[in-house]
Short mmCIF file of C-alpha atoms in Angstrom, two decimals:
data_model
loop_
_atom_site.label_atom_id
_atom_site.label_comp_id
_atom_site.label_asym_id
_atom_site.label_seq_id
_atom_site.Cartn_x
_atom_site.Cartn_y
_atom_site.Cartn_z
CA UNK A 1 0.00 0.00 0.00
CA UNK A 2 0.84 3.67 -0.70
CA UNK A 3 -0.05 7.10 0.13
CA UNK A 4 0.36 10.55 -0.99
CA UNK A 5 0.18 12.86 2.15
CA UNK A 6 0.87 16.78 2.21
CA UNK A 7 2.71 18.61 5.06
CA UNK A 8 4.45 21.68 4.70
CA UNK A 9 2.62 22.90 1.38
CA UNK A 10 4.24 19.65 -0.60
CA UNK A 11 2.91 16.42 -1.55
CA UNK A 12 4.97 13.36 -0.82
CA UNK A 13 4.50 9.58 -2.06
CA UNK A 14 5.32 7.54 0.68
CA UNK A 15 5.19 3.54 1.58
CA UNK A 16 5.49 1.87 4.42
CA UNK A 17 9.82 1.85 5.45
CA UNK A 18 10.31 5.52 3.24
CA UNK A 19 13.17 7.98 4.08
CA UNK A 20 11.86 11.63 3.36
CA UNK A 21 13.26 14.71 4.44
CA UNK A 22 9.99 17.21 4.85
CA UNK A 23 9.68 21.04 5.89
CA UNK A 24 11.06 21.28 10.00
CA UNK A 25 8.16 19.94 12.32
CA UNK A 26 7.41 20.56 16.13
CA UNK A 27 8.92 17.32 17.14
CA UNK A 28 12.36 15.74 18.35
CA UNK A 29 14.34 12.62 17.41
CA UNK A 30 12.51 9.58 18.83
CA UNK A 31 9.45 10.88 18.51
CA UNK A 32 6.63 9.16 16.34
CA UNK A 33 4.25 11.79 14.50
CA UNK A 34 1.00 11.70 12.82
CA UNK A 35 0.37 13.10 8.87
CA UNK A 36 -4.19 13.53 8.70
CA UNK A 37 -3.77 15.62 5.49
CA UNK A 38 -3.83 12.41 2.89
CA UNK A 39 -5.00 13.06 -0.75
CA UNK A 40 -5.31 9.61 -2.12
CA UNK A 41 -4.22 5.90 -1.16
CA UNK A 42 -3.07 2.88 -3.33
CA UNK A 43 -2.77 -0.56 -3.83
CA UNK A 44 -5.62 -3.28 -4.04
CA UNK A 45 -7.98 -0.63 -4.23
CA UNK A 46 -7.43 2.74 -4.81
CA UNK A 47 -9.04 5.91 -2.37
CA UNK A 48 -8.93 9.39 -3.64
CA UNK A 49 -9.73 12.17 -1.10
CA UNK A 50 -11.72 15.34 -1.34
CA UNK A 51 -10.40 16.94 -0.85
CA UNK A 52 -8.37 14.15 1.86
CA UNK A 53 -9.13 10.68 2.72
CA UNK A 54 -11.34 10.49 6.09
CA UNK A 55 -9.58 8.51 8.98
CA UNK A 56 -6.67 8.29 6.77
CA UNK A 57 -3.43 8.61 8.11
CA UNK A 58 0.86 7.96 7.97
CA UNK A 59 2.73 7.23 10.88
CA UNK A 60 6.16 8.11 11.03
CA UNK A 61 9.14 8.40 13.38
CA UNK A 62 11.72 10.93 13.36
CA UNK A 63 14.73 10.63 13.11
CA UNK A 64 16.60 13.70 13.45
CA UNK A 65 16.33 17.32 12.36
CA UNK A 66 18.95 18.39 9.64
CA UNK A 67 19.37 21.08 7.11
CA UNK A 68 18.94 21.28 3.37
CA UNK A 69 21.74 21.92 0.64
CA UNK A 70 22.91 25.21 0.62
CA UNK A 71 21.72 27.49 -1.64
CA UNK A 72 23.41 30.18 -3.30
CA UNK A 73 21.86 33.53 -4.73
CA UNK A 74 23.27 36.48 -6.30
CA UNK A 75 21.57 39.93 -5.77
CA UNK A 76 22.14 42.71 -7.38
CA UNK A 77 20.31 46.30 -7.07
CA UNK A 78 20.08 48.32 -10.43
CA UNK A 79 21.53 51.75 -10.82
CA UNK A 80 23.57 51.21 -7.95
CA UNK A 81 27.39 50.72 -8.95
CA UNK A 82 28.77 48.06 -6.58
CA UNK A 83 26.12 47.18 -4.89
CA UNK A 84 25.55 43.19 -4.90
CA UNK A 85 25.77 40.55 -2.48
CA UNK A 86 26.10 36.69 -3.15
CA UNK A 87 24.13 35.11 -0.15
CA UNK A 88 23.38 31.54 1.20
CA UNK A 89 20.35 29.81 1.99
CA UNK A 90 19.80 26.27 3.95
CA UNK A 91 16.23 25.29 4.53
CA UNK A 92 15.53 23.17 7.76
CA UNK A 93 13.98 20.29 7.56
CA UNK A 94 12.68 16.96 9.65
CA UNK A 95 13.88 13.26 8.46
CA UNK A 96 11.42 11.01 8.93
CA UNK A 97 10.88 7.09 8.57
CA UNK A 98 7.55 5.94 7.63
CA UNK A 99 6.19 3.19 9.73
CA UNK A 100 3.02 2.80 9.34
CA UNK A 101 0.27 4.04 6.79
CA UNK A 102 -3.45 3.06 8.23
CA UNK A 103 -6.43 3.14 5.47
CA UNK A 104 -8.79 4.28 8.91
CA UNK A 105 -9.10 5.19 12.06
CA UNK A 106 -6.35 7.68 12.20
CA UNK A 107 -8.54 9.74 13.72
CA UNK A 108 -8.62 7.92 17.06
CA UNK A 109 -4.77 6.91 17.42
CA UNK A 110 -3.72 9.91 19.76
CA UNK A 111 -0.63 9.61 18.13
CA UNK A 112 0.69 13.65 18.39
CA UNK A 113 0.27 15.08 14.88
CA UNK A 114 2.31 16.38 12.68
CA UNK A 115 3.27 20.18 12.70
CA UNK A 116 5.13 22.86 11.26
CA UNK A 117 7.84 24.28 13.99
CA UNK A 118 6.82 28.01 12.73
CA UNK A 119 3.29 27.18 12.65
CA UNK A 120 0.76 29.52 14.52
CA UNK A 121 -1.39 26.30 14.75
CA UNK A 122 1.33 24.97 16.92
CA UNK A 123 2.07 27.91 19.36
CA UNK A 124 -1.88 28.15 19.79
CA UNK A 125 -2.39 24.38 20.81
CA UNK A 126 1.18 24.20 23.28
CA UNK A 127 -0.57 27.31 24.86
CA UNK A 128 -4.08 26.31 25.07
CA UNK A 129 -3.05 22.89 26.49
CA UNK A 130 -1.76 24.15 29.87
CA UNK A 131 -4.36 26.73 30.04
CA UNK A 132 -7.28 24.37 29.79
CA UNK A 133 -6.05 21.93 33.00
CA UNK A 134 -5.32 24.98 35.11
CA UNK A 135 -8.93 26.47 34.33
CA UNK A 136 -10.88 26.67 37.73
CA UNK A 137 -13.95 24.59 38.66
CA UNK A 138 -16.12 28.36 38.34
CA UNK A 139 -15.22 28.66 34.76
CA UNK A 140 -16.78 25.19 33.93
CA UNK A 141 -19.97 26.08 36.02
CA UNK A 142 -20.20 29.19 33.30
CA UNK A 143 -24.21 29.35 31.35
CA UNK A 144 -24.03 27.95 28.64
CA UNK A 145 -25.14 30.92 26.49
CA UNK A 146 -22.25 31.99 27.53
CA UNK A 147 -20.04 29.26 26.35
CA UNK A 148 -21.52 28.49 23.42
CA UNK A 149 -21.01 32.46 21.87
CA UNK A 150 -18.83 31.95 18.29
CA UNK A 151 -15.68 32.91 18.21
CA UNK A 152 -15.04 36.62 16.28
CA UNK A 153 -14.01 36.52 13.15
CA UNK A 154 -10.95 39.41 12.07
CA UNK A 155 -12.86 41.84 9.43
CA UNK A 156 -10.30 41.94 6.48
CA UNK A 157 -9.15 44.79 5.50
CA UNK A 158 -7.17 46.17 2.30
CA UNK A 159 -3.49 46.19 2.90
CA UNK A 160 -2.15 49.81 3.04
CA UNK A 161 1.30 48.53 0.90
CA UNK A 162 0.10 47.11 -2.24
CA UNK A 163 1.48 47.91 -5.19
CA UNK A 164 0.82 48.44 -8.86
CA UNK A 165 4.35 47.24 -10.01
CA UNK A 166 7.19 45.99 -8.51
CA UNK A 167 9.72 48.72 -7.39
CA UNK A 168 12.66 48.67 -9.97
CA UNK A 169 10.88 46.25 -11.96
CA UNK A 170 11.91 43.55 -10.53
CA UNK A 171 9.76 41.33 -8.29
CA UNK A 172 10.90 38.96 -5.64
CA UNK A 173 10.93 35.56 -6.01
CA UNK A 174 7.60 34.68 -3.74
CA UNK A 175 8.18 31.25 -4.88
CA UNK A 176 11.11 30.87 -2.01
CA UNK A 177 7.98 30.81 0.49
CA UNK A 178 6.52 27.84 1.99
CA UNK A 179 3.07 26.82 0.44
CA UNK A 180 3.87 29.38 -2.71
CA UNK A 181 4.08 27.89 -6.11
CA UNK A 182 3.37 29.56 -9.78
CA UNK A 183 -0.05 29.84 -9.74
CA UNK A 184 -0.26 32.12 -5.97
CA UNK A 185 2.46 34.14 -6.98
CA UNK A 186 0.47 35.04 -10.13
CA UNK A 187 -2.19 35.96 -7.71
CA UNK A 188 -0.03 37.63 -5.59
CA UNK A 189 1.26 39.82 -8.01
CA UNK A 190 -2.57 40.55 -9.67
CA UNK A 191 -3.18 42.01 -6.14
CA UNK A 192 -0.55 43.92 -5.84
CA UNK A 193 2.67 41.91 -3.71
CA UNK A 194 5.65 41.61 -5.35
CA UNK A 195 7.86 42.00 -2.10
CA UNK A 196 8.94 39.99 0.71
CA UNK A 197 8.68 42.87 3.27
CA UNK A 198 4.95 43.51 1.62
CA UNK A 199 3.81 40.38 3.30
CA UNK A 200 5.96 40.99 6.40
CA UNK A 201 4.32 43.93 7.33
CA UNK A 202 0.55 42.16 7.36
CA UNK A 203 -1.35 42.30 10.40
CA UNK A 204 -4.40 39.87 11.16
CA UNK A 205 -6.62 42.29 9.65
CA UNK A 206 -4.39 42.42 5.98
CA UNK A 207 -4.15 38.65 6.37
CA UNK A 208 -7.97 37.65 6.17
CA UNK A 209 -8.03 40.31 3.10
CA UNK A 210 -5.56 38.49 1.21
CA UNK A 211 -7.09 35.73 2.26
CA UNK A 212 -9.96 36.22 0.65
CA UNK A 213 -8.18 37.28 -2.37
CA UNK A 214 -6.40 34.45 -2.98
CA UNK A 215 -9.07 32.20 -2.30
CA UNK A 216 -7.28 29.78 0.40
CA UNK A 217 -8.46 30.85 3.68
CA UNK A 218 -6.36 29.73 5.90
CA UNK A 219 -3.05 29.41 4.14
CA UNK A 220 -1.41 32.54 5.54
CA UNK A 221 -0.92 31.88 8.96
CA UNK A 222 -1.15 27.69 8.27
CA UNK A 223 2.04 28.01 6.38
CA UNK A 224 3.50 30.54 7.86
CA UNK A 225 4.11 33.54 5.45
CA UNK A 226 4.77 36.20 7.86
CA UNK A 227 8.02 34.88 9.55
CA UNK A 228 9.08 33.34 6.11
CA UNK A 229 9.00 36.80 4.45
CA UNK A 230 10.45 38.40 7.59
CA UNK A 231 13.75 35.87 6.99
CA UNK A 232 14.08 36.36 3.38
CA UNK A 233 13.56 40.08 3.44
CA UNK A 234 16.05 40.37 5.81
CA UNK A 235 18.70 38.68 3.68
CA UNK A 236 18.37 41.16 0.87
CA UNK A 237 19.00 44.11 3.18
#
């Protein structure tokens, strides 16, 4: 049997005894994780998800948490005589080994899922988790009206820094973030971001605005793109 799983804006093909090296999660060497997100499974009979399979899931343990190759870039500012930089990139990343890949129940493991080290998903549930056991026996006792009020959604709101080119003519390469490929930079750029420190400067407000724009809700803070652009904008300084 095979699967193909996504983590970390990628899709990987993976059987049961795989070596993959996958974007940095929240977890340490030892450790056995849990990937939910699978798209489709294989072998006597084949499963495709939709957009995942339900109860679907890969088991894998890690094995240690390395570094990518390095890679170089040159950078060079136009009408600027002597001004460019040759600069050196190496992406973290988690090995794994796959050892298991289960067709259902995933859902009811408790093995610790899979997450990205950066992700805002991640901070939230380490934070919530302590919270929750030290909440008093009042809190619990609370109406139920109470409880049961929605949570407020952020109103979006147009980004201030938009563009309607990119400044020299030259755009950045948007790519370089997590979760970005071809077709979202093209959007990117139709709305105005061409930049690295564009995105960086997004508050929650800008975020659910692009959000909408882009039409993957979600995506911004799942992946990420805040610190990512922070780090690569700060390498072309």
């Amino acid at each position: 049997m095979f699967a193909v799983m996504k983590t970390g804006g990628k899709q990987y093909k993976v059987q049961s005894g795989d070596t993959l090296r996958v974007e940095k999660l929240a977890a340490d060497a030892g450790e056995t994780v849990q990937f939910n997100d699978i798209l489709m499974l294989g072998g006597d009979t084949t499963v495709v998800g939709a957009p995942t399979v339900a109860g679907a899931a890969v088991q894998a343990e890690v094995i240690d948490q390395v570094k990518g190759e390095k890679l170089i870039h040159f950078v060079k500012r136009r009408r600027k005589h002597g001004s460019q930089r040759t600069k050196g990139h190496r992406q973290q990343l988690t090995l794994v080994r796959v050892t298991d890949i289960l067709s259902e129940g995933g859902d009811k493991t408790g093995v610790k899922a899979a997450i990205g080290a950066g992700s805002v998903s991640a901070v939230a549930v380490e934070a919530a988790a302590p919270a929750k056991k030290a909440a008093p026996a009042a809190k619990k006792a609370a109406p139920a009206a109470k409880q049961a009020e929605p949570a407020t959604e952020v109103e979006g709101v147009k980004p201030a820094n938009l563009l309607t080119e990119a400044r020299g003519g030259k755009p950045d390469d948007l790519k370089k973030i997590s979760g970005v490929g071809p077709k979202l930079e093209g959007l990117l750029h139709e709305n105005g971001v061409f930049h690295f420190d564009q995105v960086a400067a997004w508050d929650a407000a800008e975020i659910a605005y692009m959000d909408d724009k882009l039409s993957f809700k979600g995506r911004i803070e799942r992946d990420n793109w805040i610190e990512q652009a922070k780090t690569f904008a700060a390498e072309q300084e």
